[in-house]
Short mmCIF file of N, CA and C in Angstrom, two decimals:
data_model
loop_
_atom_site.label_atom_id
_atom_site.label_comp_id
_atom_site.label_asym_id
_atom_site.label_seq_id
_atom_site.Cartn_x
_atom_site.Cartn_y
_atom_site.Cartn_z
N UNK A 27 20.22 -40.56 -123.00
CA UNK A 27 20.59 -41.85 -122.45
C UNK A 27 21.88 -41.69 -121.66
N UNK A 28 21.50 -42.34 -120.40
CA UNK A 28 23.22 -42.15 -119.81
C UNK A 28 24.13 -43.03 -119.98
N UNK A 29 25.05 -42.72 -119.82
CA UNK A 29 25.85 -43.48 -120.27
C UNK A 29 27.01 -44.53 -118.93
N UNK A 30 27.71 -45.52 -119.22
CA UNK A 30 27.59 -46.28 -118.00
C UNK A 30 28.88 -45.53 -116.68
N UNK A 31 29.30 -44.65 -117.62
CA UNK A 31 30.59 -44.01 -116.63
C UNK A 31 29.69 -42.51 -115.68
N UNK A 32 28.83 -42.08 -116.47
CA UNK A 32 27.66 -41.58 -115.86
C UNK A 32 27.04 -41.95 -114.67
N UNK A 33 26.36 -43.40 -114.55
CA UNK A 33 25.81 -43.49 -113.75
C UNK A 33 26.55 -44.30 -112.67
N UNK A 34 28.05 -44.45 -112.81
CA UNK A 34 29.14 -44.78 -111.81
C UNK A 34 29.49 -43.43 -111.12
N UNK A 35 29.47 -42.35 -111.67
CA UNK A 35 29.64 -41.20 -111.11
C UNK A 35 28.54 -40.94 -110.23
N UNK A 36 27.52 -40.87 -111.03
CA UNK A 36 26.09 -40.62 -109.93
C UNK A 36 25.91 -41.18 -108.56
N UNK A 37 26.50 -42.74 -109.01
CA UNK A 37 26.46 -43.98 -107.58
C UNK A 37 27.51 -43.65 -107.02
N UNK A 38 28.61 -43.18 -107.02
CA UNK A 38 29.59 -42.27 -106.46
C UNK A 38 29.37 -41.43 -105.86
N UNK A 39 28.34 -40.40 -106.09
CA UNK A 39 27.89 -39.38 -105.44
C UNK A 39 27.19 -39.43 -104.62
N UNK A 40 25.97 -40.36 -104.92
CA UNK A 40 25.28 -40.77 -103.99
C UNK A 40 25.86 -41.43 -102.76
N UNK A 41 26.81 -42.73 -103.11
CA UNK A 41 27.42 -43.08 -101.60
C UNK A 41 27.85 -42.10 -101.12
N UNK A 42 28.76 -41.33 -101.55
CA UNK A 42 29.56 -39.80 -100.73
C UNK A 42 28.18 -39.11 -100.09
N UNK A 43 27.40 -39.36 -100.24
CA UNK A 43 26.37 -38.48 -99.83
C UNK A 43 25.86 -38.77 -98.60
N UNK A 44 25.59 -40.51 -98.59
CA UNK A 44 25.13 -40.95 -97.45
C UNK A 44 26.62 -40.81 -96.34
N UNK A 45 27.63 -41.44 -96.94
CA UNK A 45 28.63 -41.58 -95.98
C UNK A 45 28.49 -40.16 -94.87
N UNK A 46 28.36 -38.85 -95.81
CA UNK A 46 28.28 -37.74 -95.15
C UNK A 46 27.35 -37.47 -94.18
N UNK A 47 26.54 -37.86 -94.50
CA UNK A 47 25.06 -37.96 -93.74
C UNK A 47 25.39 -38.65 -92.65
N UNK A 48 25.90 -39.82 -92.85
CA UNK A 48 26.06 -40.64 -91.08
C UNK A 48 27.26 -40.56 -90.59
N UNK A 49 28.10 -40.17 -91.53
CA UNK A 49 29.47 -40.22 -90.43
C UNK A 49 29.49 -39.54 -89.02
N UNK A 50 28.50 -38.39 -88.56
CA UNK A 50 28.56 -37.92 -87.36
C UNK A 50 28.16 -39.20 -86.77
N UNK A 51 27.10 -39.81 -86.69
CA UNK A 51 26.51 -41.16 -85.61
C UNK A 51 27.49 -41.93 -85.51
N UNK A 52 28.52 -42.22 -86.82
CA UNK A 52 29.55 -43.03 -87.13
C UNK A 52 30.60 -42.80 -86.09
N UNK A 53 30.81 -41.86 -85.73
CA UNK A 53 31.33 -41.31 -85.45
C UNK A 53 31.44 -41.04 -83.76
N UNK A 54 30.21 -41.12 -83.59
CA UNK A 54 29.82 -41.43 -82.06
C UNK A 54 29.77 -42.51 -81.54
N UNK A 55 29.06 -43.49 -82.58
CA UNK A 55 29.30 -44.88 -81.94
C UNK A 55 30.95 -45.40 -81.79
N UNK A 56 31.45 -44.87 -82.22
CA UNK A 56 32.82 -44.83 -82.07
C UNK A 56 33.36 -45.06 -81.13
N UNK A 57 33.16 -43.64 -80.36
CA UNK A 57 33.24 -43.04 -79.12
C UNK A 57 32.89 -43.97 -78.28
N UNK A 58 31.21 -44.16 -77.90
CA UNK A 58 30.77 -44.76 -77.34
C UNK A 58 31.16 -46.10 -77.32
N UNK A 59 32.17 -47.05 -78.26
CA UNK A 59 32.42 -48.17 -77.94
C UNK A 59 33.61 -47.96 -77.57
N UNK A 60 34.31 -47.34 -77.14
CA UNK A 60 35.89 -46.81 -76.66
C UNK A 60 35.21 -46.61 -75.55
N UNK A 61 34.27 -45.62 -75.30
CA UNK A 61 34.26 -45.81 -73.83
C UNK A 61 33.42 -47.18 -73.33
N UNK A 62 32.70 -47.98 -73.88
CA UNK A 62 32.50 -49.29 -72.92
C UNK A 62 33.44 -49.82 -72.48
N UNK A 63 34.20 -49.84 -73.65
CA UNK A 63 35.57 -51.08 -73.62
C UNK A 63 36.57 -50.60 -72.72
N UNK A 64 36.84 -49.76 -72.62
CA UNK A 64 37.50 -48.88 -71.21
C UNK A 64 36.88 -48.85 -69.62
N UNK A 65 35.23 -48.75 -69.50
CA UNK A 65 35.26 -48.80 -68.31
C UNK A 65 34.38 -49.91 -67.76
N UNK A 66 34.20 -50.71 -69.04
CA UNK A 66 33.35 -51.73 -68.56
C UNK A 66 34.35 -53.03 -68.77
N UNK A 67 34.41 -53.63 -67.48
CA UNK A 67 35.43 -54.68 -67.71
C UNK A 67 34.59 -56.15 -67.54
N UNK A 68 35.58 -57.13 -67.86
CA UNK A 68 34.86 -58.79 -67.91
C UNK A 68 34.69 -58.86 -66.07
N UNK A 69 35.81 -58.24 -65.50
CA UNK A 69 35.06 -58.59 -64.40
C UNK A 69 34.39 -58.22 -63.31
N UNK A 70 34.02 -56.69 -63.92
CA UNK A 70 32.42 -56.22 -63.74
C UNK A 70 31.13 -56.90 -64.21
N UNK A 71 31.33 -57.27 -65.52
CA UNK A 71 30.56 -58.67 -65.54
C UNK A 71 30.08 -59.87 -64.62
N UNK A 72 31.25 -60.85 -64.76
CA UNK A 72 31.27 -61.38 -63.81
C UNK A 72 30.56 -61.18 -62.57
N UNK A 73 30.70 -59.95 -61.98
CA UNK A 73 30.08 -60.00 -60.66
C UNK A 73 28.39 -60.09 -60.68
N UNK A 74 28.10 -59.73 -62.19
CA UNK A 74 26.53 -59.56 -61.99
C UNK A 74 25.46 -60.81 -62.14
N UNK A 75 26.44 -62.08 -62.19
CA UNK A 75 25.98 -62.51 -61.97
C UNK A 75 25.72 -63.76 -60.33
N UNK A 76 24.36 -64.36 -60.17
CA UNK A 76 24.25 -65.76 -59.04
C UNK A 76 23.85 -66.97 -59.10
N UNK A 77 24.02 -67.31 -59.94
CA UNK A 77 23.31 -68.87 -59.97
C UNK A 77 21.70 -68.97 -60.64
N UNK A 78 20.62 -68.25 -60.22
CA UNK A 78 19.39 -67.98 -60.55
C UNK A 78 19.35 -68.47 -62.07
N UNK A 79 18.25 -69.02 -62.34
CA UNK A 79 18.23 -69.77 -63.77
C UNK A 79 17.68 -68.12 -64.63
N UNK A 80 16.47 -67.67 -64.40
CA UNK A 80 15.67 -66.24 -64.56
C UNK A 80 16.26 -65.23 -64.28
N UNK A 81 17.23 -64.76 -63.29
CA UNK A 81 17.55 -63.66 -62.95
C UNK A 81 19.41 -63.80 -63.78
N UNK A 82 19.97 -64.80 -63.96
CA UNK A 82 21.18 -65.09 -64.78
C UNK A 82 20.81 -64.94 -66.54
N UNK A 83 19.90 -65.57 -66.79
CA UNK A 83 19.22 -64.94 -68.04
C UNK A 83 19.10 -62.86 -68.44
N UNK A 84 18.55 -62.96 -67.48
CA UNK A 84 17.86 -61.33 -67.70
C UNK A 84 19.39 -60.55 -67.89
N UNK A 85 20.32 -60.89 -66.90
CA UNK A 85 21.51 -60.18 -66.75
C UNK A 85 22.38 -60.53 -67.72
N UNK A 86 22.22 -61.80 -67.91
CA UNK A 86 23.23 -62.38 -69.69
C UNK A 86 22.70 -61.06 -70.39
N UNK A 87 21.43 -61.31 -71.17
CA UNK A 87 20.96 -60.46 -71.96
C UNK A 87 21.15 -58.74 -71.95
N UNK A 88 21.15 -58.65 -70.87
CA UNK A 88 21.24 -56.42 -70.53
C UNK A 88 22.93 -56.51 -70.68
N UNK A 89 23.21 -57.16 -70.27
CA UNK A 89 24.77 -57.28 -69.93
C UNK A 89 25.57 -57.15 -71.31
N UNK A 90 24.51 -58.46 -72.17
CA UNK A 90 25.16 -58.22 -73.47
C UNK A 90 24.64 -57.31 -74.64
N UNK A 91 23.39 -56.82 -74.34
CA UNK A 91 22.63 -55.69 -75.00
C UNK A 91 23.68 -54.32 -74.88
N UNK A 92 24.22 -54.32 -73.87
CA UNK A 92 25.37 -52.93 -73.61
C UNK A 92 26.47 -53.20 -73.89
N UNK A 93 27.50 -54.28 -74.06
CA UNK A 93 28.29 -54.42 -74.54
C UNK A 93 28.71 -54.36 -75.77
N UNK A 94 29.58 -54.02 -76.74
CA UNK A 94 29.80 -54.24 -77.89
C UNK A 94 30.99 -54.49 -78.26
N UNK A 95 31.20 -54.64 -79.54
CA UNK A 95 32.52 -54.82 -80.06
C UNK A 95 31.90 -55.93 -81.44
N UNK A 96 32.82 -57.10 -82.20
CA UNK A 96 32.99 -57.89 -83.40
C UNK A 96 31.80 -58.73 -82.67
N UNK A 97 31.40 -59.82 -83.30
CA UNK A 97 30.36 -61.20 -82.94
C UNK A 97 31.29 -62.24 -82.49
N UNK A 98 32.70 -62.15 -82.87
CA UNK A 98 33.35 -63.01 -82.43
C UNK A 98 34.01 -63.10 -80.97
N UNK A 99 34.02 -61.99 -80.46
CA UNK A 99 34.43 -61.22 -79.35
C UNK A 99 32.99 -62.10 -77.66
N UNK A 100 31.87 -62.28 -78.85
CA UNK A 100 30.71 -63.24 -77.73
C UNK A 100 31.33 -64.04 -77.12
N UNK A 101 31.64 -65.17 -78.08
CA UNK A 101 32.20 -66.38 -77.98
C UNK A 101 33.47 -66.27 -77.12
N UNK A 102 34.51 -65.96 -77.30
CA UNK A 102 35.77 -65.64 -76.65
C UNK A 102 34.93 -65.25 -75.36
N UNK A 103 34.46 -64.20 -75.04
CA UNK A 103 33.86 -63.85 -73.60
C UNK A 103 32.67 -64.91 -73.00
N UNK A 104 32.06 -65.24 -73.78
CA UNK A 104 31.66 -66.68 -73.37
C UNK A 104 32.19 -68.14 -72.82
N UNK A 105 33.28 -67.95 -73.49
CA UNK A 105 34.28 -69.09 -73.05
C UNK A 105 34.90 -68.73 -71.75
N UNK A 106 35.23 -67.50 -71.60
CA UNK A 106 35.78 -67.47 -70.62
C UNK A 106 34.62 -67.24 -69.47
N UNK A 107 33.64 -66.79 -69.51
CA UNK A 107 32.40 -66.76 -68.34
C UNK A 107 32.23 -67.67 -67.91
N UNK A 108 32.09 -68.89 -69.09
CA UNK A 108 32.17 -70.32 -68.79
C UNK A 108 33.31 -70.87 -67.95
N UNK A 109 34.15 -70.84 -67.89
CA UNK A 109 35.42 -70.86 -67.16
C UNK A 109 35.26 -70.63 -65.94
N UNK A 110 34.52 -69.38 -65.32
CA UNK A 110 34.11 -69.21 -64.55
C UNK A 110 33.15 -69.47 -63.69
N UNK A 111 32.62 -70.10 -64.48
CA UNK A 111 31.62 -71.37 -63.49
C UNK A 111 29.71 -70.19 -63.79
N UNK A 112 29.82 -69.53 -64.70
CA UNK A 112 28.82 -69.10 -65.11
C UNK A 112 28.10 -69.48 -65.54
N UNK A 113 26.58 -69.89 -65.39
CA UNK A 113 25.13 -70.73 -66.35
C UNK A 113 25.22 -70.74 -67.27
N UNK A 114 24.89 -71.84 -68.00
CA UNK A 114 24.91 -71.85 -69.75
C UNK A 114 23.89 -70.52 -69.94
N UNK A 115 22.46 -70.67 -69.36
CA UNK A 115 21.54 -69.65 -69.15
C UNK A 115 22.05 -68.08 -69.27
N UNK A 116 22.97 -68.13 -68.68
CA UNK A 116 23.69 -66.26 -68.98
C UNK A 116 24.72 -66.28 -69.93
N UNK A 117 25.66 -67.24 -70.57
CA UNK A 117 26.29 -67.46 -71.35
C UNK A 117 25.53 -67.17 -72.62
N UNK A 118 24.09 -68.30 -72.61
CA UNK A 118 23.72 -68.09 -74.30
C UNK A 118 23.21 -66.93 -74.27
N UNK A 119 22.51 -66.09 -73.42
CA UNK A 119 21.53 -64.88 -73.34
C UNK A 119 22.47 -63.90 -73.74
N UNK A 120 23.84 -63.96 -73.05
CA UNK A 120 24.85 -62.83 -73.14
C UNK A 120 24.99 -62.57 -74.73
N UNK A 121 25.38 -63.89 -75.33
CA UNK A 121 25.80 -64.15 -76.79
C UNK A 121 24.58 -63.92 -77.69
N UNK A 122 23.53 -64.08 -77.66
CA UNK A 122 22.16 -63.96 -78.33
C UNK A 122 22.28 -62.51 -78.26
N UNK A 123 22.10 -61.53 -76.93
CA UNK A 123 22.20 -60.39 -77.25
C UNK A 123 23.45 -59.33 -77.58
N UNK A 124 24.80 -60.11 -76.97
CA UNK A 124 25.90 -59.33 -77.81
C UNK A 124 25.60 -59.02 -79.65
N UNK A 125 25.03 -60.51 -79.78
CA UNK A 125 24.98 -59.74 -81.65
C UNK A 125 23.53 -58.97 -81.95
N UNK A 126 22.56 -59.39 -81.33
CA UNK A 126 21.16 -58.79 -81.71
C UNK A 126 20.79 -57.50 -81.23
N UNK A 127 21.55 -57.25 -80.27
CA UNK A 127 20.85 -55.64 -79.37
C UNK A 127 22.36 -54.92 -79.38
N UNK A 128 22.02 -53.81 -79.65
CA UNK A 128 23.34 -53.10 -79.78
C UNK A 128 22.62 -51.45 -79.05
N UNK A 129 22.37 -51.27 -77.39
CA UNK A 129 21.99 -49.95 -77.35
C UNK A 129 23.33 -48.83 -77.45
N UNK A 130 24.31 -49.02 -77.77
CA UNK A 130 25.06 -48.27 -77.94
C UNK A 130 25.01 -47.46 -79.45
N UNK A 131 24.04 -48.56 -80.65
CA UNK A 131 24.09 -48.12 -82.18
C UNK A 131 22.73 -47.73 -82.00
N UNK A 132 22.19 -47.94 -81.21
CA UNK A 132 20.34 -47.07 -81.03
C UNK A 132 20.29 -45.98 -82.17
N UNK A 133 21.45 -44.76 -81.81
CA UNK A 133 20.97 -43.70 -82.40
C UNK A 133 21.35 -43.52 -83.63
N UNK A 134 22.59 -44.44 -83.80
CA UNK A 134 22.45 -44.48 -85.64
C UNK A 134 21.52 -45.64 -86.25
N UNK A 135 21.15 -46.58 -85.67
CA UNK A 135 19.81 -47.17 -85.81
C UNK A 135 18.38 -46.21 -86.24
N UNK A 136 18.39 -45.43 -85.07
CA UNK A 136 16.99 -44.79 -84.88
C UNK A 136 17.30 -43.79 -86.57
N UNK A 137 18.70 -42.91 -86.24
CA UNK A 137 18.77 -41.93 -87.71
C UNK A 137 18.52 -42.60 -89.28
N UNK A 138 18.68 -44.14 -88.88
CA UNK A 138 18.88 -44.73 -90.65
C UNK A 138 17.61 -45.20 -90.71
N UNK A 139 16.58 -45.84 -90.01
CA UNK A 139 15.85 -46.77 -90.16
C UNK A 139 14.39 -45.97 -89.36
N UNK A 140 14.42 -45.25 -88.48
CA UNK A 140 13.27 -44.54 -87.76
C UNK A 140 13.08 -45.09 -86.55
N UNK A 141 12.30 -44.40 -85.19
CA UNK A 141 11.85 -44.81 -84.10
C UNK A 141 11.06 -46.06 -84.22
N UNK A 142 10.24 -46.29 -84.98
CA UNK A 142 9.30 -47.47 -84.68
C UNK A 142 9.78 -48.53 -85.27
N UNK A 143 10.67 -48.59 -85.86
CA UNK A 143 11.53 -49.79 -86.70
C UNK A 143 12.38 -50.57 -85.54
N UNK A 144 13.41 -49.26 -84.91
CA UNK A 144 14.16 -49.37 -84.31
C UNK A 144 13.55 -50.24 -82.76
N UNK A 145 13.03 -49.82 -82.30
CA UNK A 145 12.35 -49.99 -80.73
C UNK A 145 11.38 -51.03 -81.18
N UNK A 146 10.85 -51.72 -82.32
CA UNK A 146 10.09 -52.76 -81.88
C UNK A 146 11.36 -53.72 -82.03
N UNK A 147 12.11 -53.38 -82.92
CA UNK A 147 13.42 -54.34 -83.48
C UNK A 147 14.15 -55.09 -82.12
N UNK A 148 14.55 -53.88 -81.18
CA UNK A 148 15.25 -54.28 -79.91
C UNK A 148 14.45 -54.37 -79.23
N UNK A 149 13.08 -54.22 -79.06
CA UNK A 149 12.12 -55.03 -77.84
C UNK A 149 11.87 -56.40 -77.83
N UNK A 150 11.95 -56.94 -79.57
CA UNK A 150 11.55 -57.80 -80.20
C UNK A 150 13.25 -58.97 -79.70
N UNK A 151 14.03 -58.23 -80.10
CA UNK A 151 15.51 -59.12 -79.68
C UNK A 151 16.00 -59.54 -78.73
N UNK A 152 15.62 -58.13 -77.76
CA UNK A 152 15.62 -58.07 -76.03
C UNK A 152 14.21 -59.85 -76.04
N UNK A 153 13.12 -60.00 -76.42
CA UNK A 153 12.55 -60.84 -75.55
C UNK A 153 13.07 -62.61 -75.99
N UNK A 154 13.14 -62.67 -77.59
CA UNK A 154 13.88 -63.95 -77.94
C UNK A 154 15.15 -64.41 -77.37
N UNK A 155 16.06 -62.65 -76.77
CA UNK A 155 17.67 -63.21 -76.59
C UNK A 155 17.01 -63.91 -75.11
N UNK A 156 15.86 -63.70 -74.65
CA UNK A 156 15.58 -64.24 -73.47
C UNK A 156 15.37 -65.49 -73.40
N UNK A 157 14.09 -65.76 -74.81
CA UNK A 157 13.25 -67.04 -75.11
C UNK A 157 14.40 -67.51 -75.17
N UNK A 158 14.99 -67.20 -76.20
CA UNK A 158 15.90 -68.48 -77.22
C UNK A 158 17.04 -69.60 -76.20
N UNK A 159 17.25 -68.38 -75.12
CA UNK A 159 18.50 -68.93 -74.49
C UNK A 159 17.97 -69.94 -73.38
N UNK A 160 16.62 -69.81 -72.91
CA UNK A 160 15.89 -70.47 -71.70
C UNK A 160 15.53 -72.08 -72.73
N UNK A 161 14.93 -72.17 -73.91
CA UNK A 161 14.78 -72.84 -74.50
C UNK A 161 15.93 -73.88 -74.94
N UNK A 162 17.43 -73.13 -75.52
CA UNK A 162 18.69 -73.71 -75.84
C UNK A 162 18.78 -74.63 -74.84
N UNK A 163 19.39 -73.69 -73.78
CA UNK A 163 19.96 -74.81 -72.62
C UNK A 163 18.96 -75.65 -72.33
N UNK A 164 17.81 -75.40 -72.05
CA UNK A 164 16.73 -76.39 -71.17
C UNK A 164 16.48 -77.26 -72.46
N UNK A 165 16.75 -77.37 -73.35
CA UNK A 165 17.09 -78.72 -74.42
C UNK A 165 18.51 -79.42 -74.39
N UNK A 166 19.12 -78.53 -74.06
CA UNK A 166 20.51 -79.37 -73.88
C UNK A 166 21.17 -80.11 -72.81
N UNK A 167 20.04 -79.34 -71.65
CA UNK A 167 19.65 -80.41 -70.76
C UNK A 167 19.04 -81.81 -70.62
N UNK A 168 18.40 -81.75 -71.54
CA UNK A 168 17.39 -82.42 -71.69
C UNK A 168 17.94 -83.99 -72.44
N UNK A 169 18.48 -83.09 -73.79
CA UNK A 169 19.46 -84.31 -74.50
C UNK A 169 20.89 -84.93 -74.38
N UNK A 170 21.32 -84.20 -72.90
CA UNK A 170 22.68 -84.22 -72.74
C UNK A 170 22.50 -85.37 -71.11
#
């Protein structure tokens, strides 16, 4: 029978085990969000978008599928897009996919969870951050 300082050691070992296992991806995504945040600026953003209800959507969404950083970090950059006289349409799409699509964590995605998990997951997020945001506003149009 084990005993309970036993199997605190074991669960000890085991986390040390995984930590080891992913800290390289950990480790990259790292990287890789040091370098977005360095050469991708708000107002490279900005420029990608025009007015277009469909084509301001698509670019919210890729725009915010590549970006990363906290969930709170959406909002703040949302506010200020908004500021800028940017569509609610690329605003919510941006924010829907800043938290749902992360291609920068793809590959520690793909290492923890597998290819087919991973890629229906973000095909699946990629098309709602689309739905959801065409739907939002065009109701808040609607009731506003």
């Amino acid at each position: 029978m084990k005993t309970e300082k036993s199997i605190i050691t074991q669960s000890f070992k085991n986390a040390l085990r995984t930590l080891y296992t992913i800290a390289p991806m950990l480790l990259a995504v790292i990287g890789l969000v040091g370098l977005f945040q360095t050469y991708i600026t708000p107002q490279m953003i900005h420029s990608f978008f025009t007015g277009s209800t469909l084509y301001d959507t698509l670019i919210g969404t890729i725009t915010g599928a590549i970006s990363v950083g906290q969930p709170f970090i959406s909002y703040i950059i949302g506010g200020e897009l908004n500021d800028q006289g940017i569509s609610l349409y690329a605003i919510t799409a941006f924010i829907l996919s800043f938290v749902t699509l992360g291609l920068v964590q793809l590959p520690l995605e793909y290492s923890l969870f597998g290819m087919r998990f991973t890629l229906v997951r973000n095909l699946l997020s990629f098309l709602f951050s689309i739905l959801v945001s065409l739907v939002t506003v065009y109701t808040l149009e609607v009731v506003i």
